[in-house]
Amino acid sequence: MRKLPKFYITTPIYYVNDKPHIGHAYTTIAADVLARWHRLKGDDTFFLTGTDEHGEKAELAAKNAGQSPKEFVDGIVEQYKRMWKALDISYDYFIRTSDQLHENTVSKLIERIYANGDIYKGFYEGWYCIPDETFWTELQLKDGKCPECGREVKLLKEESYFFRLSKYQDRLLKFYDDNPDFLSPRFRSKEIINRVKEGLKDVSITRTTIKWGIPFPLDKSHTLYVWVDALWNYVTALEWPDGEKFRTFWPADVHLIGKEINWFHSVIWPALLFSAGIEAPRKVFAHGWWTHDGKQMRKSFGNTVDPIAIAEKYSLDALRYALLKEMPLGEDGDFSEKTLQVRLNNELVSELGNLLNRTVTIAAGFDGKIEGTPELDSGLDIGSISELMDRLDTHGALDEIFAYIRAANKYVNDKAPWKLKGAELGNVLYNLLEAVRIISILISPFMPGSSKKINLQLGVGPGKLADCAFREFSGKVTKGDYLFKKYETHPAESSKESAPDRSL
Ligand code: ME8
């Protein structure tokens, strides 16, 4: 039997010092959309997320909460899992870096890279940003603060083990050259390549002052630097080296991350893999950052957005749609409820919801045969949508899907089915039902809940990408509720208008 193509996608594993916000939700929802898309295509898909639990930040947060690190992180992990459930995230595995298997596997990997001559003992002196868990040199600091986040840094002087990153400079540059899709999106690759060309310093990979970490296998008075511990999650979750999952899914097809952790993923990670003799991933895709109403989002500013509250207020699919529609993956964007409200009303209610409603309303008043000739199939280019999704252009794909939804609404207006009867009406209805059935498949990765609701009204089961072609309509229509509820700025005054456009 021919093996299915495979697709392995990961999110960063998130820190557990604090509860997740819309930035974390964004990466995870985007990865979920891509994983669902590949399942739709029929690819053997594995979607990994999880938590990065060790390090100074978690240790401190636990101390402040008066709990042991393990008790503390267990609590936050539950919050993450609850959030992913509420946001309909279809991950296949949730890795925790405190899992015994992860710890044991990382120890083995460290021994391997040591055996390869890539670890030596030295002395570290430099500056450490605890919130970012990142080392900086004096020169890199900006006004004495962390150049990444602007927060205080702490002077560290201690014995440490180092990884010979410098040894991999040429190999990395050759790797980027041979694999032009690895550094994605393209416009971010120059920055990484230039920095690597400037020269690579060996990196400190152990700490003596942190207890909450994986004991360094070569010297138990040290613990492993949290980033080196964390990056390995992408292979330990697959049960490297002998696991069936590792054999099936490695190398990762996409590590989806935020742009601020690109260096770790695009430089340190492949170098560690080279050293361990493991194939490098195919793509690291660094997406942009959200601001909130124009300001940087940070807990200390009190302006982080809780995705669950937004989903409860506007519906989960409105949130998923707005996040993916507002900012093309890769670019920066601003999250504002106002924009979400406009998208909900103008795109989800008036375009998608309205199309479904018009279609099932016609069907409810029609008792003839639903059959005809495909007329509405010409505006739909599945190949092009598929290509956009393969390039991780979720934004472009949504644009095409919604252009088709508008074309279908225009078809209703042009055909004026309210003036038609009999076979002519059956033909228009046939075209609309097939269009809506296909639209439901195409939106299912983005808005899985709405797709299910549409299928229920059409009386069809969930489809695959291969089903996105006009054929005989085989459903049984039952008119149901509106798909989305219009957002009213002043609900009391305009409650009459709360339903979508019913014009038929
Ligand atoms: O960095 N806009 O974890 P973390 C967009 N544990 N995305 C955002 C965002 C924003 N404003 N804020 C956060 C870590 N993110 C490490 C990763 S991986 C081996 C270790 C998202 O909890 C984005 O994906 O700080 C970013 O990379 C990630 O959350 C950082 O999560």
PDB file of N, CA, C and O and ligand atoms in Angstrom, residues 12-15 21 23-24 26-27 52 57 80 227 230-231 233-234 257-261 265 287-290 297 327, ligand 1:
ATOM      1  N   PRO A  12       5.516  26.592  19.431  1.00  0.00           N
ATOM      2  CA  PRO A  12       6.516  26.647  20.499  1.00  0.00           C
ATOM      3  C   PRO A  12       5.904  25.960  21.717  1.00  0.00           C
ATOM      4  O   PRO A  12       4.672  25.879  21.827  1.00  0.00           O
ATOM      5  N   ILE A  13       6.739  25.470  22.597  1.00  0.00           N
ATOM      6  CA  ILE A  13       6.155  25.007  23.865  1.00  0.00           C
ATOM      7  C   ILE A  13       6.196  26.224  24.785  1.00  0.00           C
ATOM      8  O   ILE A  13       7.214  26.912  24.889  1.00  0.00           O
ATOM      9  N   TYR A  14       5.068  26.517  25.398  1.00  0.00           N
ATOM     10  CA  TYR A  14       4.919  27.804  26.077  1.00  0.00           C
ATOM     11  C   TYR A  14       5.433  27.762  27.513  1.00  0.00           C
ATOM     12  O   TYR A  14       5.349  26.737  28.184  1.00  0.00           O
ATOM     13  N   TYR A  15       5.912  28.911  27.961  1.00  0.00           N
ATOM     14  CA  TYR A  15       6.340  29.027  29.360  1.00  0.00           C
ATOM     15  C   TYR A  15       5.135  28.931  30.269  1.00  0.00           C
ATOM     16  O   TYR A  15       4.045  29.373  29.906  1.00  0.00           O
ATOM     17  N   HIS A  21      -2.281  33.955  26.720  1.00  0.00           N
ATOM     18  CA  HIS A  21      -3.085  35.056  26.188  1.00  0.00           C
ATOM     19  C   HIS A  21      -3.254  34.905  24.674  1.00  0.00           C
ATOM     20  O   HIS A  21      -2.900  33.879  24.105  1.00  0.00           O
ATOM     21  N   GLY A  23      -1.738  36.006  22.133  1.00  0.00           N
ATOM     22  CA  GLY A  23      -0.549  35.723  21.325  1.00  0.00           C
ATOM     23  C   GLY A  23      -0.299  34.221  21.242  1.00  0.00           C
ATOM     24  O   GLY A  23      -0.048  33.663  20.170  1.00  0.00           O
ATOM     25  N   HIS A  24      -0.385  33.553  22.385  1.00  0.00           N
ATOM     26  CA  HIS A  24      -0.200  32.094  22.407  1.00  0.00           C
ATOM     27  C   HIS A  24      -1.320  31.419  21.612  1.00  0.00           C
ATOM     28  O   HIS A  24      -1.094  30.475  20.858  1.00  0.00           O
ATOM     29  N   TYR A  26      -2.945  32.608  19.182  1.00  0.00           N
ATOM     30  CA  TYR A  26      -2.774  32.840  17.744  1.00  0.00           C
ATOM     31  C   TYR A  26      -1.902  31.763  17.104  1.00  0.00           C
ATOM     32  O   TYR A  26      -2.279  31.147  16.106  1.00  0.00           O
ATOM     33  N   THR A  27      -0.718  31.548  17.683  1.00  0.00           N
ATOM     34  CA  THR A  27       0.189  30.547  17.105  1.00  0.00           C
ATOM     35  C   THR A  27      -0.492  29.183  17.075  1.00  0.00           C
ATOM     36  O   THR A  27      -0.405  28.444  16.094  1.00  0.00           O
ATOM     37  N   ASP A  52       6.850  24.488  28.277  1.00  0.00           N
ATOM     38  CA  ASP A  52       8.278  24.622  28.562  1.00  0.00           C
ATOM     39  C   ASP A  52       8.352  24.961  30.049  1.00  0.00           C
ATOM     40  O   ASP A  52       8.085  26.092  30.444  1.00  0.00           O
ATOM     41  N   LYS A  57      12.477  31.447  35.380  1.00  0.00           N
ATOM     42  CA  LYS A  57      11.204  32.158  35.357  1.00  0.00           C
ATOM     43  C   LYS A  57      10.120  31.344  36.086  1.00  0.00           C
ATOM     44  O   LYS A  57       9.408  31.872  36.940  1.00  0.00           O
ATOM     45  N   TYR A  80      -3.569  25.786  30.230  1.00  0.00           N
ATOM     46  CA  TYR A  80      -3.296  25.653  28.785  1.00  0.00           C
ATOM     47  C   TYR A  80      -4.216  24.613  28.171  1.00  0.00           C
ATOM     48  O   TYR A  80      -4.808  24.847  27.122  1.00  0.00           O
ATOM     49  N   TRP A 227      16.564  26.642  27.342  1.00  0.00           N
ATOM     50  CA  TRP A 227      16.314  26.626  25.897  1.00  0.00           C
ATOM     51  C   TRP A 227      16.787  25.333  25.237  1.00  0.00           C
ATOM     52  O   TRP A 227      16.148  24.816  24.329  1.00  0.00           O
ATOM     53  N   ALA A 230      14.376  22.774  26.099  1.00  0.00           N
ATOM     54  CA  ALA A 230      13.080  22.948  25.424  1.00  0.00           C
ATOM     55  C   ALA A 230      13.112  22.559  23.944  1.00  0.00           C
ATOM     56  O   ALA A 230      12.197  21.890  23.451  1.00  0.00           O
ATOM     57  N   LEU A 231      14.150  22.964  23.236  1.00  0.00           N
ATOM     58  CA  LEU A 231      14.178  22.708  21.790  1.00  0.00           C
ATOM     59  C   LEU A 231      14.065  21.220  21.459  1.00  0.00           C
ATOM     60  O   LEU A 231      13.419  20.825  20.486  1.00  0.00           O
ATOM     61  N   ASN A 233      12.245  19.156  22.600  1.00  0.00           N
ATOM     62  CA  ASN A 233      10.882  18.602  22.723  1.00  0.00           C
ATOM     63  C   ASN A 233      10.353  18.081  21.384  1.00  0.00           C
ATOM     64  O   ASN A 233       9.570  17.146  21.332  1.00  0.00           O
ATOM     65  N   TYR A 234      10.805  18.738  20.304  1.00  0.00           N
ATOM     66  CA  TYR A 234      10.259  18.384  19.002  1.00  0.00           C
ATOM     67  C   TYR A 234      10.643  16.963  18.578  1.00  0.00           C
ATOM     68  O   TYR A 234       9.975  16.365  17.740  1.00  0.00           O
ATOM     69  N   ILE A 257       6.482  29.483  14.898  1.00  0.00           N
ATOM     70  CA  ILE A 257       6.943  30.204  16.091  1.00  0.00           C
ATOM     71  C   ILE A 257       6.694  31.699  15.923  1.00  0.00           C
ATOM     72  O   ILE A 257       6.392  32.166  14.825  1.00  0.00           O
ATOM     73  N   GLY A 258       6.889  32.450  17.017  1.00  0.00           N
ATOM     74  CA  GLY A 258       6.875  33.905  16.923  1.00  0.00           C
ATOM     75  C   GLY A 258       8.269  34.387  16.547  1.00  0.00           C
ATOM     76  O   GLY A 258       9.268  33.722  16.822  1.00  0.00           O
ATOM     77  N   LYS A 259       8.335  35.571  15.938  1.00  0.00           N
ATOM     78  CA  LYS A 259       9.613  36.038  15.382  1.00  0.00           C
ATOM     79  C   LYS A 259      10.693  36.246  16.445  1.00  0.00           C
ATOM     80  O   LYS A 259      11.879  36.213  16.135  1.00  0.00           O
ATOM     81  N   GLU A 260      10.286  36.448  17.713  1.00  0.00           N
ATOM     82  CA  GLU A 260      11.291  36.755  18.737  1.00  0.00           C
ATOM     83  C   GLU A 260      12.134  35.543  19.115  1.00  0.00           C
ATOM     84  O   GLU A 260      13.161  35.684  19.755  1.00  0.00           O
ATOM     85  N   ILE A 261      11.684  34.337  18.715  1.00  0.00           N
ATOM     86  CA  ILE A 261      12.471  33.147  19.068  1.00  0.00           C
ATOM     87  C   ILE A 261      13.030  32.471  17.812  1.00  0.00           C
ATOM     88  O   ILE A 261      13.344  31.291  17.815  1.00  0.00           O
ATOM     89  N   HIS A 265      15.476  28.858  16.970  1.00  0.00           N
ATOM     90  CA  HIS A 265      14.969  27.802  16.091  1.00  0.00           C
ATOM     91  C   HIS A 265      15.710  27.687  14.769  1.00  0.00           C
ATOM     92  O   HIS A 265      15.788  26.610  14.194  1.00  0.00           O
ATOM     93  N   HIS A 287       6.255  33.835  12.640  1.00  0.00           N
ATOM     94  CA  HIS A 287       5.165  34.796  12.372  1.00  0.00           C
ATOM     95  C   HIS A 287       5.380  36.085  13.152  1.00  0.00           C
ATOM     96  O   HIS A 287       6.258  36.181  14.008  1.00  0.00           O
ATOM     97  N   GLY A 288       4.551  37.063  12.851  1.00  0.00           N
ATOM     98  CA  GLY A 288       4.714  38.382  13.449  1.00  0.00           C
ATOM     99  C   GLY A 288       4.082  38.474  14.831  1.00  0.00           C
ATOM    100  O   GLY A 288       3.588  37.493  15.386  1.00  0.00           O
ATOM    101  N   TRP A 289       4.100  39.679  15.348  1.00  0.00           N
ATOM    102  CA  TRP A 289       3.589  39.906  16.695  1.00  0.00           C
ATOM    103  C   TRP A 289       2.338  40.757  16.694  1.00  0.00           C
ATOM    104  O   TRP A 289       2.195  41.677  15.901  1.00  0.00           O
ATOM    105  N   TRP A 290       1.466  40.449  17.649  1.00  0.00           N
ATOM    106  CA  TRP A 290       0.249  41.230  17.847  1.00  0.00           C
ATOM    107  C   TRP A 290       0.514  42.345  18.837  1.00  0.00           C
ATOM    108  O   TRP A 290       1.122  42.127  19.881  1.00  0.00           O
ATOM    109  N   MET A 297       1.657  44.208  23.769  1.00  0.00           N
ATOM    110  CA  MET A 297       0.834  43.492  24.757  1.00  0.00           C
ATOM    111  C   MET A 297       1.743  42.872  25.801  1.00  0.00           C
ATOM    112  O   MET A 297       2.667  42.142  25.471  1.00  0.00           O
ATOM    113  N   MET A 327      -4.195  39.344  10.196  1.00  0.00           N
ATOM    114  CA  MET A 327      -2.787  39.526   9.852  1.00  0.00           C
ATOM    115  C   MET A 327      -2.239  38.352   9.061  1.00  0.00           C
ATOM    116  O   MET A 327      -2.332  37.209   9.482  1.00  0.00           O
TER     117      MET A 327
HETATM  118  O1  ME8 B   1       9.215  31.678  24.079  1.00  0.00           O
HETATM  119  N1  ME8 B   1       1.965  38.080  19.244  1.00  0.00           N
HETATM  120  O2  ME8 B   1       7.519  30.656  25.276  1.00  0.00           O
HETATM  121  P1  ME8 B   1       6.442  31.824  25.464  1.00  0.00           P
HETATM  122  C1  ME8 B   1       2.119  36.937  18.580  1.00  0.00           C
HETATM  123  N2  ME8 B   1       9.104  28.706  25.943  1.00  0.00           N
HETATM  124  N3  ME8 B   1       2.535  35.794  19.147  1.00  0.00           N
HETATM  125  C2  ME8 B   1       2.817  35.813  20.451  1.00  0.00           C
HETATM  126  C3  ME8 B   1       2.676  36.985  21.227  1.00  0.00           C
HETATM  127  C4  ME8 B   1       2.233  38.170  20.556  1.00  0.00           C
HETATM  128  N4  ME8 B   1       2.054  39.323  21.170  1.00  0.00           N
HETATM  129  N5  ME8 B   1       3.023  36.692  22.488  1.00  0.00           N
HETATM  130  C5  ME8 B   1       3.365  35.374  22.517  1.00  0.00           C
HETATM  131  C6  ME8 B   1       8.768  30.750  24.719  1.00  0.00           C
HETATM  132  N6  ME8 B   1       3.237  34.836  21.284  1.00  0.00           N
HETATM  133  C7  ME8 B   1       9.567  29.473  24.853  1.00  0.00           C
HETATM  134  C8  ME8 B   1       9.492  28.697  23.545  1.00  0.00           C
HETATM  135  S1  ME8 B   1      10.054  26.543  22.052  1.00  0.00           S
HETATM  136  C9  ME8 B   1      11.184  25.326  22.074  1.00  0.00           C
HETATM  137  C10 ME8 B   1      10.291  27.421  23.540  1.00  0.00           C
HETATM  138  C11 ME8 B   1       3.466  33.427  20.914  1.00  0.00           C
HETATM  139  O3  ME8 B   1       5.441  31.324  26.427  1.00  0.00           O
HETATM  140  C12 ME8 B   1       4.522  33.288  19.828  1.00  0.00           C
HETATM  141  O4  ME8 B   1       4.373  32.047  19.201  1.00  0.00           O
HETATM  142  O5  ME8 B   1       7.101  33.116  25.746  1.00  0.00           O
HETATM  143  C13 ME8 B   1       5.783  33.262  20.632  1.00  0.00           C
HETATM  144  O6  ME8 B   1       6.888  32.701  19.943  1.00  0.00           O
HETATM  145  C14 ME8 B   1       5.366  32.390  21.780  1.00  0.00           C
HETATM  146  O7  ME8 B   1       3.994  32.764  22.042  1.00  0.00           O
HETATM  147  C15 ME8 B   1       6.240  32.622  23.010  1.00  0.00           C
HETATM  148  O8  ME8 B   1       5.712  31.865  24.053  1.00  0.00           O
END
